[in-house]
Short mmCIF file of C-alpha atoms (C1' of nucleotides) in Angstrom, two decimals:
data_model
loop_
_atom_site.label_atom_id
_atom_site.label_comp_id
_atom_site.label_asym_id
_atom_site.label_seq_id
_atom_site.Cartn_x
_atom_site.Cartn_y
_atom_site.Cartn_z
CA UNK A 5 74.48 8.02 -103.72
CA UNK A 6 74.72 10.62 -106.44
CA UNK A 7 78.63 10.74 -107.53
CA UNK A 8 79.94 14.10 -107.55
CA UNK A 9 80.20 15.88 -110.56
CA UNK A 10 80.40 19.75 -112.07
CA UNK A 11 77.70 21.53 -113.87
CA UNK A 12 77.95 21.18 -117.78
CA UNK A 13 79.98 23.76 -119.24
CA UNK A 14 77.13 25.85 -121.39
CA UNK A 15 75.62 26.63 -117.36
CA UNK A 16 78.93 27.72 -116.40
CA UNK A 17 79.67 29.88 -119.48
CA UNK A 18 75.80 31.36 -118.67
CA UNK A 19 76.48 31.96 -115.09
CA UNK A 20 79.76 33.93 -115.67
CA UNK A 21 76.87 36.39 -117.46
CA UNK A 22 74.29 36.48 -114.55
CA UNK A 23 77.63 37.02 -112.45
CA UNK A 24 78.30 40.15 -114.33
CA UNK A 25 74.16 41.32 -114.07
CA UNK A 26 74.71 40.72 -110.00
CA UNK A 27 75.97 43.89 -108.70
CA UNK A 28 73.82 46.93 -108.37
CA UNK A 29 76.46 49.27 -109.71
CA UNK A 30 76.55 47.44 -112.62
CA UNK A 31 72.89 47.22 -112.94
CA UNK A 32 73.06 51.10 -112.49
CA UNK A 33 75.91 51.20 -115.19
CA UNK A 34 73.95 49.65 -117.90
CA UNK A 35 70.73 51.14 -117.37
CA UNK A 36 72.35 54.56 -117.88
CA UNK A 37 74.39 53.13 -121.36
CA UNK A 38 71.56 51.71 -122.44
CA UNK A 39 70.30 55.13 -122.97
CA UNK A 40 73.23 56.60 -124.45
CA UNK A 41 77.13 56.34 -124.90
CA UNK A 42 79.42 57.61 -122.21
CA UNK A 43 83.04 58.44 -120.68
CA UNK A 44 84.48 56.60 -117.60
CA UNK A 45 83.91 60.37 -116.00
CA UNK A 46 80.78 61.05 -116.35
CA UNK A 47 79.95 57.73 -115.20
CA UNK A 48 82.19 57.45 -112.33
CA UNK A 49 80.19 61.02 -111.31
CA UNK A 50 77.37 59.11 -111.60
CA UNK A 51 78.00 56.34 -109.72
CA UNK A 52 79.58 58.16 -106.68
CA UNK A 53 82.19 55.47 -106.40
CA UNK A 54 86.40 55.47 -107.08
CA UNK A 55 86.92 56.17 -110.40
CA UNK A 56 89.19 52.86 -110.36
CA UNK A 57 86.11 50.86 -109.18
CA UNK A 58 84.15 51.74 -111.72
CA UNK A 59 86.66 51.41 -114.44
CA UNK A 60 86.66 47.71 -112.96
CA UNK A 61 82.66 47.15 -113.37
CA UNK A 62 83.18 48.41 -116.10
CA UNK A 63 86.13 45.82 -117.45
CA UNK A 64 83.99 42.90 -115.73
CA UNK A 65 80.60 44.00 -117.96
CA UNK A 66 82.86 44.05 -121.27
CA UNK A 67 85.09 40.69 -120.61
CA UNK A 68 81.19 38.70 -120.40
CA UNK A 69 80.53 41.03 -124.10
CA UNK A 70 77.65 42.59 -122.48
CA UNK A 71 79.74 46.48 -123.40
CA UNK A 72 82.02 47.51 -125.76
CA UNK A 73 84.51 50.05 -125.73
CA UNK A 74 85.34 53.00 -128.22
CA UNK A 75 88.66 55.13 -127.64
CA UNK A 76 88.76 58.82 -128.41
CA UNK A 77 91.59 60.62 -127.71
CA UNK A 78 92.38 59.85 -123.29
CA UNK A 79 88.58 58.81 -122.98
CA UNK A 80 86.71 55.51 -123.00
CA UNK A 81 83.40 55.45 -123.90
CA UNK A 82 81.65 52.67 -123.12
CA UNK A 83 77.79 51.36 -124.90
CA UNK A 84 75.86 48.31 -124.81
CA UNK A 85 76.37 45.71 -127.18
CA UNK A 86 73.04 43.77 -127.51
CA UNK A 87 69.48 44.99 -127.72
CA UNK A 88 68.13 42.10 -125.21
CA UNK A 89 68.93 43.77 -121.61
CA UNK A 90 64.95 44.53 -121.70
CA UNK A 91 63.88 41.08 -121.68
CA UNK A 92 66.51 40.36 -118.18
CA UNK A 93 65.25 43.45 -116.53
CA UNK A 94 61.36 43.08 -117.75
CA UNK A 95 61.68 39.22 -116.18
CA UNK A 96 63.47 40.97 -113.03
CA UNK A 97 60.76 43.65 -112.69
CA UNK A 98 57.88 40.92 -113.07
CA UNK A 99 59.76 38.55 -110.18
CA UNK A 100 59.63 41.57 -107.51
CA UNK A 101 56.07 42.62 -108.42
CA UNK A 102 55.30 39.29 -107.82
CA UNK A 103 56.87 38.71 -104.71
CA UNK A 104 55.28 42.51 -103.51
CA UNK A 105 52.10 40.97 -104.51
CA UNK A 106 52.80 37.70 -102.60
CA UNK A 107 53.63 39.92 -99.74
CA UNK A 108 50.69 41.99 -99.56
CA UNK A 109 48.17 38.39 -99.98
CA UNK A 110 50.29 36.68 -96.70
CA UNK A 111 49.12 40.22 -95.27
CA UNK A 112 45.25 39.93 -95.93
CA UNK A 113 45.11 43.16 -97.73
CA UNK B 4 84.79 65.13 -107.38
CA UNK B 5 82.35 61.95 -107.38
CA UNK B 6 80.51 61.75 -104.23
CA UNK B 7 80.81 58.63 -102.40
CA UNK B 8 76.58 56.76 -102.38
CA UNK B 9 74.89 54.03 -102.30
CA UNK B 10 72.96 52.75 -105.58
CA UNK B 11 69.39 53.43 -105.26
CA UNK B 12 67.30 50.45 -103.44
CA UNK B 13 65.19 49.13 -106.80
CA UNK B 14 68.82 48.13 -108.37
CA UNK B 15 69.87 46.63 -104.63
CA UNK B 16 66.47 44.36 -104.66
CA UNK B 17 67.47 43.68 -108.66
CA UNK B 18 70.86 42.78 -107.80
CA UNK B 19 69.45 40.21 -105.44
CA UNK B 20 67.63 38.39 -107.76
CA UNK B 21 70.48 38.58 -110.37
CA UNK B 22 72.72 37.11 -107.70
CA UNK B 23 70.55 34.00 -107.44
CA UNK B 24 70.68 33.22 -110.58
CA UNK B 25 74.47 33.86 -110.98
CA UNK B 26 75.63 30.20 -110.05
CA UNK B 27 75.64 26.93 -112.54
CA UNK B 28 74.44 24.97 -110.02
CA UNK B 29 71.24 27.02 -109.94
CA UNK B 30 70.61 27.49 -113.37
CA UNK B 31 70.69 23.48 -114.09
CA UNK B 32 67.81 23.42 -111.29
CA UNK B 33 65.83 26.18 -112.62
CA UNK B 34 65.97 24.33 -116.42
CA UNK B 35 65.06 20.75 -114.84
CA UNK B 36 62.36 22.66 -112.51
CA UNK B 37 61.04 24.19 -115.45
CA UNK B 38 60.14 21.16 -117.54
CA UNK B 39 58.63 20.06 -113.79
CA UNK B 40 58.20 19.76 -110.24
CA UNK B 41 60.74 18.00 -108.53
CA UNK B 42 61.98 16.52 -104.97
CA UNK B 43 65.08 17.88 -103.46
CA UNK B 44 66.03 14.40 -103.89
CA UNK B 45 65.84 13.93 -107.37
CA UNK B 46 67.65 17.20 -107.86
CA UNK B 47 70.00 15.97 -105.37
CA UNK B 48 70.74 12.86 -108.19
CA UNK B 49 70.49 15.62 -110.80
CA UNK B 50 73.46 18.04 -109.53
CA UNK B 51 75.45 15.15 -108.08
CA UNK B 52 76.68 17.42 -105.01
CA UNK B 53 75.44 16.98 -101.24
CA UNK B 54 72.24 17.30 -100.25
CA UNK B 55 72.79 20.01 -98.11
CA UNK B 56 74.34 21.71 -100.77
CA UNK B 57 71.51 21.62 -103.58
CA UNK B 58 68.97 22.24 -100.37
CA UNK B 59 71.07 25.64 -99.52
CA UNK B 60 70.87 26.42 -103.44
CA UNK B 61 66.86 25.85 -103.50
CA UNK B 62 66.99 28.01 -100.04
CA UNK B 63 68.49 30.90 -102.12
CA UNK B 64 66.13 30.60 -105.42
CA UNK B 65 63.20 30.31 -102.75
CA UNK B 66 64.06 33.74 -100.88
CA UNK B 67 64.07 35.43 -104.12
CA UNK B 68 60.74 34.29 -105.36
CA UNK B 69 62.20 32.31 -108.41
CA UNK B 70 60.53 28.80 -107.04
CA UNK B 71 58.33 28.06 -104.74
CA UNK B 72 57.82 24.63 -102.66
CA UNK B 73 55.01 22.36 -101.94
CA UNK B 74 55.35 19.57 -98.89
CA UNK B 75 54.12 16.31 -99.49
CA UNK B 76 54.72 13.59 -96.78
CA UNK B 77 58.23 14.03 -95.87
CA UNK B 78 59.28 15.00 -99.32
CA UNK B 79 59.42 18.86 -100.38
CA UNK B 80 58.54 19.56 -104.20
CA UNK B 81 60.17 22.41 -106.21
CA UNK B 82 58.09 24.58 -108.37
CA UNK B 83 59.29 27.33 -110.81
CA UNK B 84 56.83 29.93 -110.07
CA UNK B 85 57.67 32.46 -112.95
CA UNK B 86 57.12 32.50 -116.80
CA UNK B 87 59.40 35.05 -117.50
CA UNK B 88 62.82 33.05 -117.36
CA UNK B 89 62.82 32.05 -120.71
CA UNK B 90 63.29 35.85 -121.89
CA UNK B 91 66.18 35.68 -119.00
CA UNK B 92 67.57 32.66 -120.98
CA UNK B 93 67.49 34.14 -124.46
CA UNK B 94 68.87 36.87 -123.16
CA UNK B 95 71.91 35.04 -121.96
CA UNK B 96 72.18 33.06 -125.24
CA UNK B 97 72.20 35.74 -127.13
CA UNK B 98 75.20 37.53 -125.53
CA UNK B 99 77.15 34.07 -125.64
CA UNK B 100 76.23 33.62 -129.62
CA UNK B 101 77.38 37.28 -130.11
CA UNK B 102 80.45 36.59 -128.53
CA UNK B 103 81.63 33.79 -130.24
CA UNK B 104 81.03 35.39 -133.64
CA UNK B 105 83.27 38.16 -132.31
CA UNK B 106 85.51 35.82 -131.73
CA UNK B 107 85.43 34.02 -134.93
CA UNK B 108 85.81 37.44 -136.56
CA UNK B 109 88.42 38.62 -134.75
CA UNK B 110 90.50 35.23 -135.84
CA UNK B 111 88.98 36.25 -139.95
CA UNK B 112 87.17 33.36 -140.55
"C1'" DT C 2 110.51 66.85 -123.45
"C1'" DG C 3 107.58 67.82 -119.37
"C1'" DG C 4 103.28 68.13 -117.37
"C1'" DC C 5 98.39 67.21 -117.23
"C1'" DC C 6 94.39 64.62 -118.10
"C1'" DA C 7 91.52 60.20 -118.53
"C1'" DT C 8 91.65 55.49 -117.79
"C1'" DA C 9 93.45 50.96 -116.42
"C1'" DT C 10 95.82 47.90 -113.31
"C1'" DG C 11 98.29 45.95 -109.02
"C1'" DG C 12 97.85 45.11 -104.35
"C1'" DC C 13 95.61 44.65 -100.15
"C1'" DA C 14 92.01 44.18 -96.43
"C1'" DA C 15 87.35 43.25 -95.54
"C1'" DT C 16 83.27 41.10 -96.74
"C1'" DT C 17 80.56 37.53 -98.82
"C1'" DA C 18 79.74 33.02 -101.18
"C1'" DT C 19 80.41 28.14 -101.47
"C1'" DG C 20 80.34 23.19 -100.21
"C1'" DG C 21 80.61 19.47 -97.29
"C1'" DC C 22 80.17 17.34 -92.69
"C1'" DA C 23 77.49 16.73 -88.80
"C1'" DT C 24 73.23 17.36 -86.90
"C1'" DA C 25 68.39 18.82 -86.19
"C1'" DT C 26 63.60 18.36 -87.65
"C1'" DA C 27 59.70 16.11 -89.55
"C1'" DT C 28 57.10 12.31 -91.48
"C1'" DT C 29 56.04 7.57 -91.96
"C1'" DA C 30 56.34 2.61 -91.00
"C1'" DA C 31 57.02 -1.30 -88.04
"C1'" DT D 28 58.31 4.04 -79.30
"C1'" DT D 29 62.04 3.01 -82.45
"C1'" DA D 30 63.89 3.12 -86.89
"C1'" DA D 31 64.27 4.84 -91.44
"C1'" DT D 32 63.73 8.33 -94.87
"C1'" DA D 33 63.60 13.23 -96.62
"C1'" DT D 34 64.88 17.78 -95.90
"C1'" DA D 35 66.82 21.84 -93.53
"C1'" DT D 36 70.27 24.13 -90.75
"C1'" DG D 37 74.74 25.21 -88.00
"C1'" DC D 38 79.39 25.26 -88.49
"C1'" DC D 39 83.74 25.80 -90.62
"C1'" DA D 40 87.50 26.10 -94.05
"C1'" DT D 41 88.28 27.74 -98.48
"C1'" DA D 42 87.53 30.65 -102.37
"C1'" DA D 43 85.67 34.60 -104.72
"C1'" DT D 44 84.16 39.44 -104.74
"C1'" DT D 45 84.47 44.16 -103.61
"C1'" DG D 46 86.42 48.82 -103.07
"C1'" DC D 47 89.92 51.85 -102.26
"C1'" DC D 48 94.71 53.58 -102.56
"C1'" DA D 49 98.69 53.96 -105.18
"C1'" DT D 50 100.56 53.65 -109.45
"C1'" DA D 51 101.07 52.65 -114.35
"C1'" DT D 52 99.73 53.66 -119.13
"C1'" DG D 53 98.50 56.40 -122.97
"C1'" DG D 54 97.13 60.75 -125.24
"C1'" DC D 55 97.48 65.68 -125.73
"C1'" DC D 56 99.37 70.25 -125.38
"C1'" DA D 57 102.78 73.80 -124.25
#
DNA sequence: TGGCCATATGGCAATTATGGCATATATTAA
DNA sequence: TTAATATATGCCATAATTGCCATATGGCCA
């Protein structure tokens, strides 16, 4: 039976955010604005990637509102927009510590 | 300048888990699996695509520790085995409420 | 204006994700 | 054992993502 049919809209609108979380460059990206401001430079030296790709993590992080953008003179510099990253990476963090401890229990330790 | 490396492995393992829950499909079975066990047939009713299809989707939430599953007769039943999603959620939310005030702003109303 | 810097975008190839069909596996009932 | 049900997996075509190169855009200074 069950008819074929697409998710409601509110999951799709959600997943275009988890979509933006899924990269690791992009996890990297806003764990470093979280601390502080910064320039497309600095964080393309940080990254260790094309200055172009990062630009682009960084256009696909501000189109789902999770960054915003300030222009001064030829530089970007990019922050995060919303004080609830913690709670994402917190419920992350707990998932793998779980699944560690899960590991270690099918190992008898 | 920028040399060329890979992110560090804690935001590779992060990624992961962000990845899983980066599809609609997969957050309307974590919200139904939350209020409580399920079959995969059920869910199958629930999503309305194949069964193989919502089957490959529990596969993926499995491998990344976000539900486990318990065997009963020839039926397999789907367990969230986290608390932490809800902070995940409300994260999510609150991005998609920010935006649309932006956008309301942005049009002056 | 011309040249230089910082950033953004277009295009392309390679990789990965997705979804359904067909099929395999496992459990139960007759 | 055979049949029926529930679930998982292999395969394949299509779509989406990724990353780099080349290039465009915009700002600043000489």
């Amino acid at each position: 039976m069950a008819i074929k049919r697409k998710p409601p809209l509110h999951y799709e609108s959600r997943a275009e955010i988890a979509k933006a979380l899924a990269h690791p460059t992009r996890l990297l990206l806003l764990d470093a604005l979280q601390k502080s401001e910064m320039c497309v430079c600095d964080l393309t030296d940080l990254v260790g990637a094309d200055q172009s790709t990062v630009s682009k993590h960084l256009a696909i992080l501000k189109n789902v509102g999770l960054i915003a953008c300030r222009k001064e003179g030829p530089m970007s510099f990019y922050r995060v927009t919303c004080r609830c990253l913690d709670g994402f990476f917190t419920c992350i963090e707990t998932v793998l510590r779980a699944n560690l401890d899960a590991q270690r229990a099918a190992m008898g330790i």
